[in-house]
XYZ file of C-alpha atoms in Angstrom:
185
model
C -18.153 -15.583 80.838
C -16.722 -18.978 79.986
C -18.406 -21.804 82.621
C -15.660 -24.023 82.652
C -15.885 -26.539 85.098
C -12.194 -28.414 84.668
C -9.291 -26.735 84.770
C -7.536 -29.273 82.059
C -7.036 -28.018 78.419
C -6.191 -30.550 75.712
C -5.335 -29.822 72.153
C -7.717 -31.305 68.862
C -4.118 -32.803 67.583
C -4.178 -34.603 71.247
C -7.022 -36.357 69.844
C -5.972 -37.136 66.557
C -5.641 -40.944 64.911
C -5.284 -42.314 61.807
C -5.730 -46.379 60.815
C -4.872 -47.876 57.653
C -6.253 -51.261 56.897
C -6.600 -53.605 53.421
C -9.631 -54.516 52.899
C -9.432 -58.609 52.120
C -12.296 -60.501 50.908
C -13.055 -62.279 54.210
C -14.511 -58.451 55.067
C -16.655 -58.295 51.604
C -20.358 -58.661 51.496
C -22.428 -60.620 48.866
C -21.943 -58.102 46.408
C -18.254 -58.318 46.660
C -18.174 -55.009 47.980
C -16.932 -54.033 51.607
C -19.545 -54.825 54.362
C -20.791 -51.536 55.640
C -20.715 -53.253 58.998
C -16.822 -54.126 59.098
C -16.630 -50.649 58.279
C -19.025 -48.949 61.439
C -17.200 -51.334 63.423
C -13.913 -49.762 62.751
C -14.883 -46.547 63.035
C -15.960 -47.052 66.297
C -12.804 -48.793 67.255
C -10.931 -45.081 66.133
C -13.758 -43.128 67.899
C -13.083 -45.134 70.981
C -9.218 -44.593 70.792
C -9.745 -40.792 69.961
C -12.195 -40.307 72.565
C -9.553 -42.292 75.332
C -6.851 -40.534 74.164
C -8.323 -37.362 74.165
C -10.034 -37.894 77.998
C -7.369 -40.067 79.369
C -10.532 -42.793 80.282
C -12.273 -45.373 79.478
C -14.986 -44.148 77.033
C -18.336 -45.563 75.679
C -20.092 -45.046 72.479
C -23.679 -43.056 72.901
C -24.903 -42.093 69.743
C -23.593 -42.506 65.889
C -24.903 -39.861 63.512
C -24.608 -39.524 59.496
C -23.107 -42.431 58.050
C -23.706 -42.053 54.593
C -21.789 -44.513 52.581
C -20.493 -42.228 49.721
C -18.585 -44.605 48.035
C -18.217 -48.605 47.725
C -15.201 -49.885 49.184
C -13.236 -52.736 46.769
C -11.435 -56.013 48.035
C -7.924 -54.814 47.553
C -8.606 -51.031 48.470
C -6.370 -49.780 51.822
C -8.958 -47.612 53.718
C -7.943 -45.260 55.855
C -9.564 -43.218 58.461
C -8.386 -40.547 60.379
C -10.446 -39.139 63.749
C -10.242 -36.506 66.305
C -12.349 -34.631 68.580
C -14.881 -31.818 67.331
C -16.551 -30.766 70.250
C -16.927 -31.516 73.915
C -19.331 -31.416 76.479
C -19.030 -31.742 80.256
C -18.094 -35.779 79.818
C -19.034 -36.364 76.085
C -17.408 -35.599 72.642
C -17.905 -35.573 69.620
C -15.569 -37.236 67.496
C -15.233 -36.522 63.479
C -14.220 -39.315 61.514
C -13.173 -39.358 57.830
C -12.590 -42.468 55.680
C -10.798 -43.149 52.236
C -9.734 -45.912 50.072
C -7.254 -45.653 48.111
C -6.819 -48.400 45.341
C -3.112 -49.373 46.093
C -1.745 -50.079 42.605
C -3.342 -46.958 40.584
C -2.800 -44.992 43.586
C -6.665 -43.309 42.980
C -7.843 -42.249 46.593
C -11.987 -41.858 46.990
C -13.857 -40.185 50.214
C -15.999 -43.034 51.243
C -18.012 -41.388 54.384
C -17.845 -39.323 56.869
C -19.668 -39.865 60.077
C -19.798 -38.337 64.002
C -19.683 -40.723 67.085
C -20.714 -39.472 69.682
C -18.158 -41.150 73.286
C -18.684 -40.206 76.369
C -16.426 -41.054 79.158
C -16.234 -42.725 82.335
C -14.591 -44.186 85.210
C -13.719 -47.517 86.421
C -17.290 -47.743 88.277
C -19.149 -46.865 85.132
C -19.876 -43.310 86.140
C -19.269 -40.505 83.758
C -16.343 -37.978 84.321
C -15.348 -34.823 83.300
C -13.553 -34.233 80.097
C -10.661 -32.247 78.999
C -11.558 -28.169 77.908
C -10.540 -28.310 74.047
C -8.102 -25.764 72.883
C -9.082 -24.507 69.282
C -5.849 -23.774 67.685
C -7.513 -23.059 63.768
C -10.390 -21.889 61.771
C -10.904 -25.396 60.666
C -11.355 -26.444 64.406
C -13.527 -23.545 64.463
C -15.640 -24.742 61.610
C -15.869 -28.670 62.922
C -16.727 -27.011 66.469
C -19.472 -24.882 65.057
C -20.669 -27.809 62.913
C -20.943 -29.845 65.831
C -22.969 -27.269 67.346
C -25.232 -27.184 64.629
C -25.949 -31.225 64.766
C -26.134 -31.055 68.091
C -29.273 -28.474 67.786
C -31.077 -30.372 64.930
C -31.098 -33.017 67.053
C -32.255 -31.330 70.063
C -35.181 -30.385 67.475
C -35.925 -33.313 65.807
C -36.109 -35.257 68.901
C -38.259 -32.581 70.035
C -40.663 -32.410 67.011
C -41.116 -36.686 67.409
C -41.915 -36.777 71.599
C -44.441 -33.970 70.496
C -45.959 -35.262 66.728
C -49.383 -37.053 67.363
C -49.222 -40.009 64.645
C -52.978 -40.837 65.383
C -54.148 -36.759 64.801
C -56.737 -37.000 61.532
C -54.452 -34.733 60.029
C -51.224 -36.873 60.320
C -53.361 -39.584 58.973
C -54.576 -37.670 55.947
C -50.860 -36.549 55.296
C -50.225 -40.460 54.386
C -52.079 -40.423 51.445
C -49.121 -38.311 49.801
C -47.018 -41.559 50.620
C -46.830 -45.236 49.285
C -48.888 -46.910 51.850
C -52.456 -48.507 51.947
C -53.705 -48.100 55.824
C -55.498 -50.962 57.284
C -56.393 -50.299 60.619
């Protein structure tokens, strides 16, 4: 049946964080829009703390996936972003992670992205340990778990398809004439 190799259970709510931050214009780009990079590094800072919380270690960041930046972020906007654990592995999880703004005198609140980190944990030698079992305790865990599932195989797949795609075959090099690119080799 179940192949579980810890005999610790933690709760998603064990896992759960929210931050709140202005956005100033010391963290604006060029375009006088939020950097996209002050914002990845945040969200790794709440991945980090919902991964540690969750696993009671030290944790590491392995993989980021989907970060599609929905909305700009404005000078003046407090953005908000709230993380907890979707799924976990035998030391890894995968940690959800929504962020909004909300323009603080209108009161107008926008979804901005949502993105997946994926932490793993470890120990004070470096060496990765076992994590928590997570209790599902709703059909929205459910859903996140399942999702996470689902990334986790499309990835499998896609990393699959490019160790195994010959990018010198004729026929790959045909294909590129559907494409904007002049080949010089």
């Amino acid at each position: 049946m179940n192949a579980i190799k810890n005999t610790h259970y933690r709760r998603v709510s064990e896992s759960k964080i929210t931050i709140s931050e202005l956005m100033l214009p010391s963290h604006a780009n060029f375009s006088g829009k939020i950097h996209g990079g002050y914002i990845l590094m945040l969200m790794d800072q709440i991945a980090f703390a919902s991964a540690s919380k969750y696993s009671g270690s030290y944790c590491v960041t392995a993989s980021v996936d989907t970060v599609d930046f929905l909305n700009p972020i404005e000078v003046g906007e407090l953005v908000t972003m709230k993380a907890s654990v979707n799924y976990v592995g035998n030391s890894s999880m995968i940690i959800g992670i929504r962020v909004t703004a909300e323009n603080i005198q209108t009161g107008k609140v926008k979804h901005c992205n949502s993105s997946y980190f994926t932490m793993v944990a470890k120990d004070e030698t470096g060496k990765n340990v076992i994590v928590p079992t997570l209790i599902l305790s709703s059909l929205e865990e459910v859903r996140r778990f399942y999702n996470s599932l689902k990334r986790i195989s499309l990835k499998k797949e896609r990393n699959r398809h490019e160790k195994n795609f010959d990018h010198t075959s004729d026929k790959a090099l045909k294909e590129l004439d559907n494409y904007r690119v002049k080949l010089e080799l």
